[in-house]
GROMACS .gro file of N, CA, C and O in nm:
model
  548
    1MET      N    1   2.340  16.086  15.242
    1MET     CA    2   2.394  15.989  15.179
    1MET      C    3   2.362  15.939  15.041
    1MET      O    4   2.434  15.788  14.996
    2THR      N    5   2.449  16.058  14.961
    2THR     CA    6   2.488  16.009  14.844
    2THR      C    7   2.671  15.974  14.803
    2THR      O    8   2.706  15.897  14.718
    3ASP      N    9   2.722  15.977  14.877
    3ASP     CA   10   2.851  15.819  14.941
    3ASP      C   11   2.796  15.704  14.931
    3ASP      O   12   2.874  15.694  14.952
    4ALA      N   13   2.688  15.687  15.027
    4ALA     CA   14   2.626  15.539  14.991
    4ALA      C   15   2.587  15.501  14.928
    4ALA      O   16   2.590  15.347  14.799
    5LEU      N   17   2.543  15.549  14.742
    5LEU     CA   18   2.462  15.508  14.653
    5LEU      C   19   2.556  15.406  14.587
    5LEU      O   20   2.475  15.322  14.587
    6PRO      N   21   2.685  15.406  14.515
    6PRO     CA   22   2.772  15.355  14.483
    6PRO      C   23   2.791  15.150  14.546
    6PRO      O   24   2.732  15.118  14.517
    7ALA      N   25   2.772  15.248  14.695
    7ALA     CA   26   2.739  15.095  14.787
    7ALA      C   27   2.654  15.059  14.740
    7ALA      O   28   2.550  14.898  14.751
    8LEU      N   29   2.519  15.125  14.720
    8LEU     CA   30   2.354  15.071  14.739
    8LEU      C   31   2.402  15.006  14.575
    8LEU      O   32   2.256  14.884  14.569
    9TYR      N   33   2.446  15.075  14.486
    9TYR     CA   34   2.445  15.003  14.330
    9TYR      C   35   2.476  14.849  14.397
    9TYR      O   36   2.417  14.751  14.313
   10ALA      N   37   2.584  14.830  14.409
   10ALA     CA   38   2.651  14.711  14.404
   10ALA      C   39   2.572  14.611  14.442
   10ALA      O   40   2.537  14.510  14.440
   11LEU      N   41   2.479  14.652  14.612
   11LEU     CA   42   2.361  14.574  14.669
   11LEU      C   43   2.260  14.551  14.538
   11LEU      O   44   2.237  14.438  14.611
   12ALA      N   45   2.227  14.689  14.462
   12ALA     CA   46   2.095  14.624  14.431
   12ALA      C   47   2.110  14.495  14.255
   12ALA      O   48   2.049  14.433  14.301
   13LEU      N   49   2.286  14.554  14.299
   13LEU     CA   50   2.236  14.410  14.220
   13LEU      C   51   2.278  14.315  14.220
   13LEU      O   52   2.239  14.124  14.136
   14TYR      N   53   2.394  14.227  14.338
   14TYR     CA   54   2.387  14.139  14.412
   14TYR      C   55   2.219  14.079  14.452
   14TYR      O   56   2.290  13.971  14.435
   15SER      N   57   2.172  14.138  14.489
   15SER     CA   58   2.007  14.163  14.553
   15SER      C   59   1.941  14.078  14.442
   15SER      O   60   1.855  13.947  14.415
   16GLY      N   61   1.982  14.087  14.240
   16GLY     CA   62   1.990  14.133  14.124
   16GLY      C   63   1.959  13.944  14.162
   16GLY      O   64   1.850  13.885  14.131
   17LEU      N   65   2.051  13.934  14.130
   17LEU     CA   66   2.112  13.829  14.041
   17LEU      C   67   2.114  13.742  14.203
   17LEU      O   68   2.074  13.579  14.158
   18LEU      N   69   2.098  13.714  14.301
   18LEU     CA   70   2.038  13.637  14.428
   18LEU      C   71   1.874  13.555  14.417
   18LEU      O   72   1.815  13.492  14.393
   19GLY      N   73   1.783  13.656  14.386
   19GLY     CA   74   1.622  13.673  14.256
   19GLY      C   75   1.671  13.578  14.147
   19GLY      O   76   1.551  13.501  14.245
   20LEU      N   77   1.760  13.560  14.109
   20LEU     CA   78   1.769  13.482  13.966
   20LEU      C   79   1.802  13.327  14.043
   20LEU      O   80   1.700  13.252  13.972
   21ILE      N   81   1.872  13.320  14.155
   21ILE     CA   82   1.852  13.209  14.179
   21ILE      C   83   1.761  13.133  14.296
   21ILE      O   84   1.741  13.062  14.314
   22PHE      N   85   1.691  13.310  14.364
   22PHE     CA   86   1.581  13.188  14.402
   22PHE      C   87   1.473  13.211  14.281
   22PHE      O   88   1.419  13.057  14.335
   23PHE      N   89   1.474  13.237  14.198
   23PHE     CA   90   1.369  13.173  14.119
   23PHE      C   91   1.370  13.102  14.048
   23PHE      O   92   1.355  13.011  14.040
   24TRP      N   93   1.511  12.996  14.019
   24TRP     CA   94   1.622  12.912  13.987
   24TRP      C   95   1.520  12.756  14.048
   24TRP      O   96   1.481  12.722  14.031
   25LEU      N   97   1.509  12.830  14.215
   25LEU     CA   98   1.528  12.719  14.304
   25LEU      C   99   1.325  12.671  14.281
   25LEU      O  100   1.318  12.578  14.320
   26LEU      N  101   1.247  12.775  14.298
   26LEU     CA  102   1.174  12.826  14.276
   26LEU      C  103   1.109  12.724  14.171
   26LEU      O  104   1.060  12.630  14.168
   27PHE      N  105   1.183  12.734  14.035
   27PHE     CA  106   1.098  12.678  13.944
   27PHE      C  107   1.172  12.491  13.972
   27PHE      O  108   1.101  12.418  13.958
   28THR      N  109   1.278  12.489  14.074
   28THR     CA  110   1.287  12.337  14.033
   28THR      C  111   1.193  12.320  14.145
   28THR      O  112   1.217  12.180  14.058
   29VAL      N  113   1.192  12.313  14.176
   29VAL     CA  114   1.087  12.283  14.320
   29VAL      C  115   0.940  12.235  14.234
   29VAL      O  116   0.869  12.209  14.236
   30GLY      N  117   0.910  12.323  14.155
   30GLY     CA  118   0.747  12.334  14.124
   30GLY      C  119   0.768  12.235  13.984
   30GLY      O  120   0.692  12.156  13.917
   31LYS      N  121   0.915  12.207  14.034
   31LYS     CA  122   0.895  12.111  13.822
   31LYS      C  123   0.898  12.003  13.895
   31LYS      O  124   0.802  11.927  13.868
   32ALA      N  125   0.954  12.018  14.028
   32ALA     CA  126   0.951  11.852  14.031
   32ALA      C  127   0.874  11.798  14.119
   32ALA      O  128   0.810  11.755  14.098
   33ARG      N  129   0.755  11.863  14.170
   33ARG     CA  130   0.616  11.909  14.218
   33ARG      C  131   0.554  11.822  14.051
   33ARG      O  132   0.406  11.819  14.130
   34GLY      N  133   0.544  11.858  13.983
   34GLY     CA  134   0.473  11.769  13.878
   34GLY      C  135   0.549  11.674  13.781
   34GLY      O  136   0.441  11.589  13.793
   35ASP      N  137   0.632  11.695  13.835
   35ASP     CA  138   0.691  11.511  13.790
   35ASP      C  139   0.732  11.376  13.881
   35ASP      O  140   0.638  11.366  13.836
   36LEU      N  141   0.683  11.407  14.017
   36LEU     CA  142   0.630  11.352  14.127
   36LEU      C  143   0.487  11.357  14.147
   36LEU      O  144   0.488  11.255  14.219
   37LYS      N  145   0.423  11.437  14.020
   37LYS     CA  146   0.258  11.407  14.137
   37LYS      C  147   0.299  11.514  14.263
   37LYS      O  148   0.184  11.390  14.372
   38ILE      N  149   0.335  11.535  14.333
   38ILE     CA  150   0.295  11.557  14.480
   38ILE      C  151   0.255  11.699  14.496
   38ILE      O  152   0.368  11.861  14.525
   39SER      N  153   0.179  11.748  14.494
   39SER     CA  154   0.120  11.862  14.558
   39SER      C  155   0.174  11.990  14.633
   39SER      O  156   0.202  12.067  14.679
   40ILE      N  157   0.123  11.932  14.798
   40ILE     CA  158   0.205  11.917  14.906
   40ILE      C  159   0.293  11.878  14.990
   40ILE      O  160   0.272  11.743  14.992
   41GLY      N  161   0.326  11.915  15.082
   41GLY     CA  162   0.417  11.823  15.047
   41GLY      C  163   0.558  11.762  15.016
   41GLY      O  164   0.509  11.843  14.928
   42ASP      N  165   0.633  11.718  15.086
   42ASP     CA  166   0.732  11.603  15.031
   42ASP      C  167   0.724  11.455  14.966
   42ASP      O  168   0.849  11.416  14.852
   43GLY      N  169   0.563  11.414  14.988
   43GLY     CA  170   0.547  11.283  14.967
   43GLY      C  171   0.630  11.126  15.006
   43GLY      O  172   0.667  11.121  14.894
   44GLY      N  173   0.799  11.245  15.040
   44GLY     CA  174   0.822  11.108  15.114
   44GLY      C  175   0.969  11.086  14.997
   44GLY      O  176   1.051  10.978  15.021
   45ASP      N  177   1.007  11.128  14.911
   45ASP     CA  178   1.012  11.116  14.772
   45ASP      C  179   1.140  11.204  14.802
   45ASP      O  180   1.214  11.293  14.834
   46PRO      N  181   1.316  11.083  14.773
   46PRO     CA  182   1.346  11.166  14.831
   46PRO      C  183   1.431  11.284  14.770
   46PRO      O  184   1.544  11.384  14.805
   47TYR      N  185   1.393  11.290  14.618
   47TYR     CA  186   1.439  11.395  14.580
   47TYR      C  187   1.345  11.538  14.597
   47TYR      O  188   1.440  11.670  14.573
   48MET      N  189   1.283  11.547  14.589
   48MET     CA  190   1.183  11.602  14.667
   48MET      C  191   1.257  11.668  14.785
   48MET      O  192   1.229  11.802  14.807
   49ILE      N  193   1.297  11.605  14.863
   49ILE     CA  194   1.301  11.677  15.034
   49ILE      C  195   1.459  11.729  14.968
   49ILE      O  196   1.423  11.890  15.016
   50ARG      N  197   1.481  11.708  14.862
   50ARG     CA  198   1.636  11.754  14.840
   50ARG      C  199   1.593  11.907  14.799
   50ARG      O  200   1.668  12.000  14.818
   51VAL      N  201   1.515  11.946  14.639
   51VAL     CA  202   1.543  12.072  14.654
   51VAL      C  203   1.412  12.056  14.686
   51VAL      O  204   1.479  12.221  14.704
   52MET      N  205   1.349  12.038  14.741
   52MET     CA  206   1.326  12.145  14.873
   52MET      C  207   1.369  12.224  15.012
   52MET      O  208   1.363  12.360  15.073
   53ARG      N  209   1.463  12.105  15.078
   53ARG     CA  210   1.593  12.160  15.141
   53ARG      C  211   1.700  12.305  15.055
   53ARG      O  212   1.710  12.428  15.124
   54GLY      N  213   1.706  12.255  14.974
   54GLY     CA  214   1.734  12.341  14.880
   54GLY      C  215   1.753  12.541  14.887
   54GLY      O  216   1.727  12.687  14.900
   55GLN      N  217   1.575  12.519  14.850
   55GLN     CA  218   1.516  12.655  14.867
   55GLN      C  219   1.483  12.689  15.032
   55GLN      O  220   1.505  12.791  15.004
   56ALA      N  221   1.470  12.643  15.080
   56ALA     CA  222   1.455  12.628  15.194
   56ALA      C  223   1.540  12.697  15.246
   56ALA      O  224   1.548  12.815  15.337
   57ASN      N  225   1.723  12.639  15.198
   57ASN     CA  226   1.806  12.657  15.241
   57ASN      C  227   1.870  12.853  15.212
   57ASN      O  228   1.932  12.915  15.334
   58PHE      N  229   1.830  12.877  15.093
   58PHE     CA  230   1.840  13.027  15.030
   58PHE      C  231   1.726  13.078  15.145
   58PHE      O  232   1.812  13.166  15.172
   59VAL      N  233   1.640  13.030  15.193
   59VAL     CA  234   1.550  13.150  15.248
   59VAL      C  235   1.613  13.181  15.406
   59VAL      O  236   1.590  13.346  15.394
   60GLU      N  237   1.653  13.097  15.439
   60GLU     CA  238   1.705  13.068  15.588
   60GLU      C  239   1.816  13.159  15.561
   60GLU      O  240   1.813  13.244  15.664
   61ASN      N  241   1.943  13.182  15.509
   61ASN     CA  242   2.020  13.233  15.493
   61ASN      C  243   2.045  13.405  15.405
   61ASN      O  244   2.150  13.445  15.437
   62VAL      N  245   1.982  13.406  15.308
   62VAL     CA  246   1.977  13.473  15.249
   62VAL      C  247   1.916  13.579  15.288
   62VAL      O  248   1.950  13.745  15.239
   63PRO      N  249   1.845  13.652  15.288
   63PRO     CA  250   1.798  13.798  15.269
   63PRO      C  251   1.812  13.838  15.439
   63PRO      O  252   1.894  13.988  15.409
   64LEU      N  253   1.892  13.774  15.574
   64LEU     CA  254   1.957  13.800  15.641
   64LEU      C  255   2.084  13.832  15.662
   64LEU      O  256   2.129  13.968  15.692
   65THR      N  257   2.152  13.781  15.540
   65THR     CA  258   2.219  13.863  15.465
   65THR      C  259   2.269  13.957  15.415
   65THR      O  260   2.326  14.035  15.396
   66LEU      N  261   2.143  13.969  15.314
   66LEU     CA  262   2.106  14.137  15.250
   66LEU      C  263   2.087  14.223  15.342
   66LEU      O  264   2.117  14.366  15.293
   67VAL      N  265   2.006  14.229  15.412
   67VAL     CA  266   1.943  14.283  15.544
   67VAL      C  267   2.181  14.360  15.626
   67VAL      O  268   2.159  14.426  15.610
   68PHE      N  269   2.271  14.299  15.664
   68PHE     CA  270   2.442  14.255  15.694
   68PHE      C  271   2.454  14.315  15.607
   68PHE      O  272   2.490  14.490  15.612
   69LEU      N  273   2.469  14.307  15.450
   69LEU     CA  274   2.510  14.419  15.348
   69LEU      C  275   2.445  14.520  15.369
   69LEU      O  276   2.519  14.670  15.349
   70LEU      N  277   2.346  14.599  15.354
   70LEU     CA  278   2.211  14.698  15.363
   70LEU      C  279   2.325  14.811  15.456
   70LEU      O  280   2.266  14.885  15.485
   71ILE      N  281   2.248  14.774  15.545
   71ILE     CA  282   2.403  14.799  15.622
   71ILE      C  283   2.485  14.887  15.636
   71ILE      O  284   2.588  14.997  15.698
   72MET      N  285   2.574  14.750  15.645
   72MET     CA  286   2.711  14.814  15.620
   72MET      C  287   2.729  14.920  15.510
   72MET      O  288   2.759  15.045  15.508
   73ALA      N  289   2.603  14.896  15.357
   73ALA     CA  290   2.631  15.011  15.325
   73ALA      C  291   2.613  15.112  15.284
   73ALA      O  292   2.630  15.237  15.337
   74LEU      N  293   2.483  15.062  15.367
   74LEU     CA  294   2.410  15.265  15.507
   74LEU      C  295   2.513  15.324  15.545
   74LEU      O  296   2.539  15.477  15.548
   75ILE      N  297   2.617  15.250  15.596
   75ILE     CA  298   2.729  15.287  15.709
   75ILE      C  299   2.845  15.367  15.687
   75ILE      O  300   2.920  15.441  15.741
   76GLY      N  301   2.836  15.376  15.515
   76GLY     CA  302   2.982  15.399  15.497
   76GLY      C  303   3.048  15.301  15.345
   76GLY      O  304   3.179  15.343  15.363
   77THR      N  305   3.074  15.157  15.401
   77THR     CA  306   3.081  15.086  15.394
   77THR      C  307   3.132  15.079  15.169
   77THR      O  308   3.030  15.158  15.068
   78PRO      N  309   3.269  15.094  15.189
   78PRO     CA  310   3.311  15.087  15.032
   78PRO      C  311   3.267  15.074  14.965
   78PRO      O  312   3.227  14.915  14.996
   79ALA      N  313   3.286  15.057  14.874
   79ALA     CA  314   3.135  14.936  14.779
   79ALA      C  315   3.235  14.790  14.718
   79ALA      O  316   3.201  14.771  14.660
   80TRP      N  317   3.377  14.858  14.703
   80TRP     CA  318   3.424  14.701  14.637
   80TRP      C  319   3.370  14.633  14.769
   80TRP      O  320   3.455  14.450  14.725
   81VAL      N  321   3.383  14.688  14.925
   81VAL     CA  322   3.323  14.583  14.970
   81VAL      C  323   3.204  14.466  15.035
   81VAL      O  324   3.205  14.350  15.003
   82ILE      N  325   3.086  14.599  14.949
   82ILE     CA  326   2.982  14.554  14.894
   82ILE      C  327   3.013  14.467  14.778
   82ILE      O  328   2.928  14.340  14.777
   83HIS      N  329   3.088  14.475  14.684
   83HIS     CA  330   3.065  14.376  14.598
   83HIS      C  331   3.216  14.180  14.630
   83HIS      O  332   3.204  14.098  14.537
   84LEU      N  333   3.321  14.225  14.744
   84LEU     CA  334   3.363  14.115  14.719
   84LEU      C  335   3.316  13.987  14.840
   84LEU      O  336   3.308  13.931  14.832
   85PHE      N  337   3.203  14.121  14.878
   85PHE     CA  338   3.051  14.000  14.941
   85PHE      C  339   3.045  13.961  14.956
   85PHE      O  340   2.907  13.840  14.925
   86GLY      N  341   2.909  14.030  14.794
   86GLY     CA  342   2.851  14.023  14.759
   86GLY      C  343   2.844  13.938  14.644
   86GLY      O  344   2.814  13.845  14.551
   87ILE      N  345   3.029  13.900  14.562
   87ILE     CA  346   3.041  13.820  14.434
   87ILE      C  347   3.024  13.703  14.549
   87ILE      O  348   2.976  13.546  14.524
   88ALA      N  349   3.107  13.715  14.658
   88ALA     CA  350   3.154  13.562  14.765
   88ALA      C  351   2.976  13.505  14.827
   88ALA      O  352   2.966  13.379  14.783
   89LEU      N  353   2.886  13.560  14.805
   89LEU     CA  354   2.781  13.547  14.828
   89LEU      C  355   2.735  13.429  14.750
   89LEU      O  356   2.600  13.379  14.713
   90VAL      N  357   2.718  13.490  14.581
   90VAL     CA  358   2.614  13.442  14.483
   90VAL      C  359   2.724  13.324  14.501
   90VAL      O  360   2.607  13.222  14.465
   91LEU      N  361   2.788  13.383  14.478
   91LEU     CA  362   2.914  13.186  14.434
   91LEU      C  363   2.824  13.089  14.521
   91LEU      O  364   2.835  12.996  14.504
   92GLY      N  365   2.903  13.176  14.671
   92GLY     CA  366   2.769  13.029  14.685
   92GLY      C  367   2.666  12.970  14.800
   92GLY      O  368   2.692  12.898  14.731
   93ARG      N  369   2.607  13.122  14.654
   93ARG     CA  370   2.446  13.032  14.658
   93ARG      C  371   2.410  12.903  14.486
   93ARG      O  372   2.325  12.901  14.509
   94ILE      N  373   2.555  13.004  14.409
   94ILE     CA  374   2.506  12.907  14.302
   94ILE      C  375   2.647  12.788  14.346
   94ILE      O  376   2.535  12.659  14.263
   95PHE      N  377   2.690  12.757  14.382
   95PHE     CA  378   2.784  12.623  14.455
   95PHE      C  379   2.636  12.530  14.493
   95PHE      O  380   2.605  12.392  14.421
   96HIS      N  381   2.599  12.580  14.630
   96HIS     CA  382   2.458  12.525  14.683
   96HIS      C  383   2.377  12.481  14.619
   96HIS      O  384   2.302  12.392  14.683
   97ALA      N  385   2.304  12.596  14.487
   97ALA     CA  386   2.122  12.553  14.466
   97ALA      C  387   2.224  12.390  14.405
   97ALA      O  388   2.125  12.349  14.302
   98LEU      N  389   2.294  12.436  14.281
   98LEU     CA  390   2.425  12.361  14.179
   98LEU      C  391   2.347  12.182  14.202
   98LEU      O  392   2.324  12.061  14.187
   99HIS      N  393   2.407  12.200  14.428
   99HIS     CA  394   2.366  12.025  14.459
   99HIS      C  395   2.264  11.969  14.456
   99HIS      O  396   2.233  11.879  14.475
  100PHE      N  397   2.195  12.117  14.498
  100PHE     CA  398   2.023  12.063  14.507
  100PHE      C  399   1.981  12.023  14.443
  100PHE      O  400   1.800  12.045  14.470
  101THR      N  401   1.961  12.058  14.345
  101THR     CA  402   1.839  12.132  14.222
  101THR      C  403   1.868  11.923  14.105
  101THR      O  404   1.833  11.881  14.002
  102LYS      N  405   2.043  11.902  14.116
  102LYS     CA  406   2.068  11.749  14.135
  102LYS      C  407   2.052  11.639  14.087
  102LYS      O  408   2.090  11.663  14.321
  103ARG      N  409   2.030  11.504  14.160
  103ARG     CA  410   2.012  11.457  14.181
  103ARG      C  411   2.132  11.333  14.247
  103ARG      O  412   2.088  11.315  14.354
  104ASP      N  413   2.292  11.371  14.183
  104ASP     CA  414   2.344  11.312  14.206
  104ASP      C  415   2.488  11.408  14.218
  104ASP      O  416   2.581  11.393  14.153
  105ALA      N  417   2.462  11.471  14.314
  105ALA     CA  418   2.584  11.578  14.278
  105ALA      C  419   2.732  11.563  14.390
  105ALA      O  420   2.684  11.554  14.470
  106PRO      N  421   2.762  11.607  14.352
  106PRO     CA  422   2.860  11.645  14.444
  106PRO      C  423   2.925  11.694  14.548
  106PRO      O  424   2.819  11.815  14.550
  107GLY      N  425   2.966  11.630  14.617
  107GLY     CA  426   2.948  11.709  14.779
  107GLY      C  427   2.968  11.808  14.822
  107GLY      O  428   2.954  11.912  14.922
  108TRP      N  429   3.122  11.905  14.706
  108TRP     CA  430   3.247  11.909  14.761
  108TRP      C  431   3.110  12.060  14.709
  108TRP      O  432   3.132  12.186  14.750
  109GLN      N  433   3.017  12.060  14.641
  109GLN     CA  434   3.030  12.171  14.616
  109GLN      C  435   2.847  12.255  14.727
  109GLN      O  436   2.802  12.361  14.724
  110ARG      N  437   2.795  12.044  14.786
  110ARG     CA  438   2.755  12.196  14.906
  110ARG      C  439   2.816  12.214  15.000
  110ARG      O  440   2.803  12.319  15.095
  111ALA      N  441   2.979  12.166  15.025
  111ALA     CA  442   3.039  12.230  15.143
  111ALA      C  443   3.092  12.388  15.052
  111ALA      O  444   3.148  12.489  15.165
  112ALA      N  445   3.146  12.393  14.879
  112ALA     CA  446   3.174  12.508  14.913
  112ALA      C  447   3.080  12.641  14.890
  112ALA      O  448   3.071  12.764  14.957
  113GLY      N  449   2.933  12.559  14.824
  113GLY     CA  450   2.852  12.773  14.855
  113GLY      C  451   2.835  12.773  15.069
  113GLY      O  452   2.769  12.880  15.073
  114ALA      N  453   2.769  12.621  15.073
  114ALA     CA  454   2.747  12.666  15.263
  114ALA      C  455   2.869  12.731  15.358
  114ALA      O  456   2.873  12.757  15.395
  115GLY      N  457   3.034  12.683  15.236
  115GLY     CA  458   3.133  12.796  15.337
  115GLY      C  459   3.130  12.912  15.342
  115GLY      O  460   3.220  12.983  15.369
  116LEU      N  461   3.135  12.919  15.133
  116LEU     CA  462   3.146  13.119  15.083
  116LEU      C  463   3.073  13.177  15.146
  116LEU      O  464   3.110  13.208  15.169
  117THR      N  465   2.886  13.080  15.183
  117THR     CA  466   2.811  13.156  15.256
  117THR      C  467   2.795  13.182  15.396
  117THR      O  468   2.851  13.321  15.432
  118ASN      N  469   2.822  13.098  15.476
  118ASN     CA  470   2.904  13.100  15.619
  118ASN      C  471   2.995  13.180  15.671
  118ASN      O  472   2.974  13.246  15.706
  119LEU      N  473   3.074  13.231  15.573
  119LEU     CA  474   3.201  13.246  15.622
  119LEU      C  475   3.140  13.347  15.557
  119LEU      O  476   3.204  13.484  15.656
  120SER      N  477   3.176  13.441  15.469
  120SER     CA  478   3.109  13.593  15.376
  120SER      C  479   2.969  13.589  15.526
  120SER      O  480   3.017  13.805  15.602
  121GLN      N  481   2.871  13.517  15.579
  121GLN     CA  482   2.787  13.650  15.717
  121GLN      C  483   2.915  13.654  15.867
  121GLN      O  484   2.845  13.757  15.927
  122LEU      N  485   2.926  13.548  15.884
  122LEU     CA  486   3.063  13.547  15.996
  122LEU      C  487   3.127  13.666  15.968
  122LEU      O  488   3.140  13.804  16.089
  123LEU      N  489   3.259  13.677  15.875
  123LEU     CA  490   3.286  13.821  15.851
  123LEU      C  491   3.206  13.959  15.850
  123LEU      O  492   3.319  14.036  15.894
  124ILE      N  493   3.126  13.953  15.697
  124ILE     CA  494   2.973  14.129  15.767
  124ILE      C  495   2.968  14.099  15.878
  124ILE      O  496   3.015  14.173  15.984
  125ALA      N  497   2.935  13.993  15.990
  125ALA     CA  498   2.900  14.003  16.104
  125ALA      C  499   3.034  14.069  16.188
  125ALA      O  500   2.977  14.200  16.300
  126LEU      N  501   3.060  14.000  16.189
  126LEU     CA  502   3.179  14.073  16.300
  126LEU      C  503   3.295  14.198  16.198
  126LEU      O  504   3.264  14.324  16.285
  127GLY      N  505   3.206  14.283  16.093
  127GLY     CA  506   3.286  14.400  16.032
  127GLY      C  507   3.156  14.534  16.060
  127GLY      O  508   3.211  14.578  16.176
  128LEU      N  509   3.029  14.441  16.125
  128LEU     CA  510   2.907  14.492  16.211
  128LEU      C  511   2.960  14.555  16.327
  128LEU      O  512   2.963  14.682  16.286
  129ILE      N  513   2.987  14.425  16.384
  129ILE     CA  514   3.017  14.510  16.509
  129ILE      C  515   3.119  14.571  16.534
  129ILE      O  516   3.114  14.712  16.630
  130THR      N  517   3.277  14.586  16.502
  130THR     CA  518   3.353  14.606  16.472
  130THR      C  519   3.382  14.796  16.451
  130THR      O  520   3.417  14.855  16.566
  131HIS      N  521   3.284  14.826  16.383
  131HIS     CA  522   3.273  14.950  16.380
  131HIS      C  523   3.175  15.027  16.383
  131HIS      O  524   3.125  15.119  16.404
  132ALA      N  525   3.025  14.913  16.420
  132ALA     CA  526   2.958  14.965  16.549
  132ALA      C  527   3.034  15.032  16.647
  132ALA      O  528   3.019  15.158  16.773
  133VAL      N  529   3.126  14.924  16.747
  133VAL     CA  530   3.126  14.959  16.857
  133VAL      C  531   3.298  15.169  16.841
  133VAL      O  532   3.290  15.143  16.905
  134ALA      N  533   3.318  15.081  16.726
  134ALA     CA  534   3.461  15.186  16.659
  134ALA      C  535   3.384  15.322  16.684
  134ALA      O  536   3.407  15.417  16.741
  135GLY      N  537   3.247  15.257  16.574
  135GLY     CA  538   3.244  15.432  16.558
  135GLY      C  539   3.104  15.467  16.706
  135GLY      O  540   3.060  15.599  16.771
  136LEU      N  541   3.111  15.411  16.844
  136LEU     CA  542   3.057  15.526  16.966
  136LEU      C  543   3.141  15.545  17.034
  136LEU      O  544   3.056  15.595  17.141
  137PHE      N  545   3.299  15.507  17.001
  137PHE     CA  546   3.431  15.581  17.124
  137PHE      C  547   3.466  15.758  16.934
  137PHE      O  548   3.495  15.697  16.840
   0.00000   0.00000   0.00000
């Protein structure tokens, strides 16, 4: 288990950074609720819908990706690989959050954020499958 420690520490770093991004999104939703006087739901307001979707997309994507990274760390993936995917995921989520927390954000932020996140998820999933199959034989 001590061999997994560097990878687990790397994962802890990116989990913490992603937690900060989550609180940024949470704060943005709360501020929008206060500014727009919408306590429940989206009130049909386009900005409220936007910030809520940004937070929801984070919740839909990040936890499972962190579980994938945890499994990678536990099966002995080198820490540098966790760092590579952790950096990509954090950057992707920052770009994505920037798009959803601004009223008139450029579309490239959303595309870059989703692209980095989804590419990381795909490569991690393929890596896990490859290692699992190799470990069976």
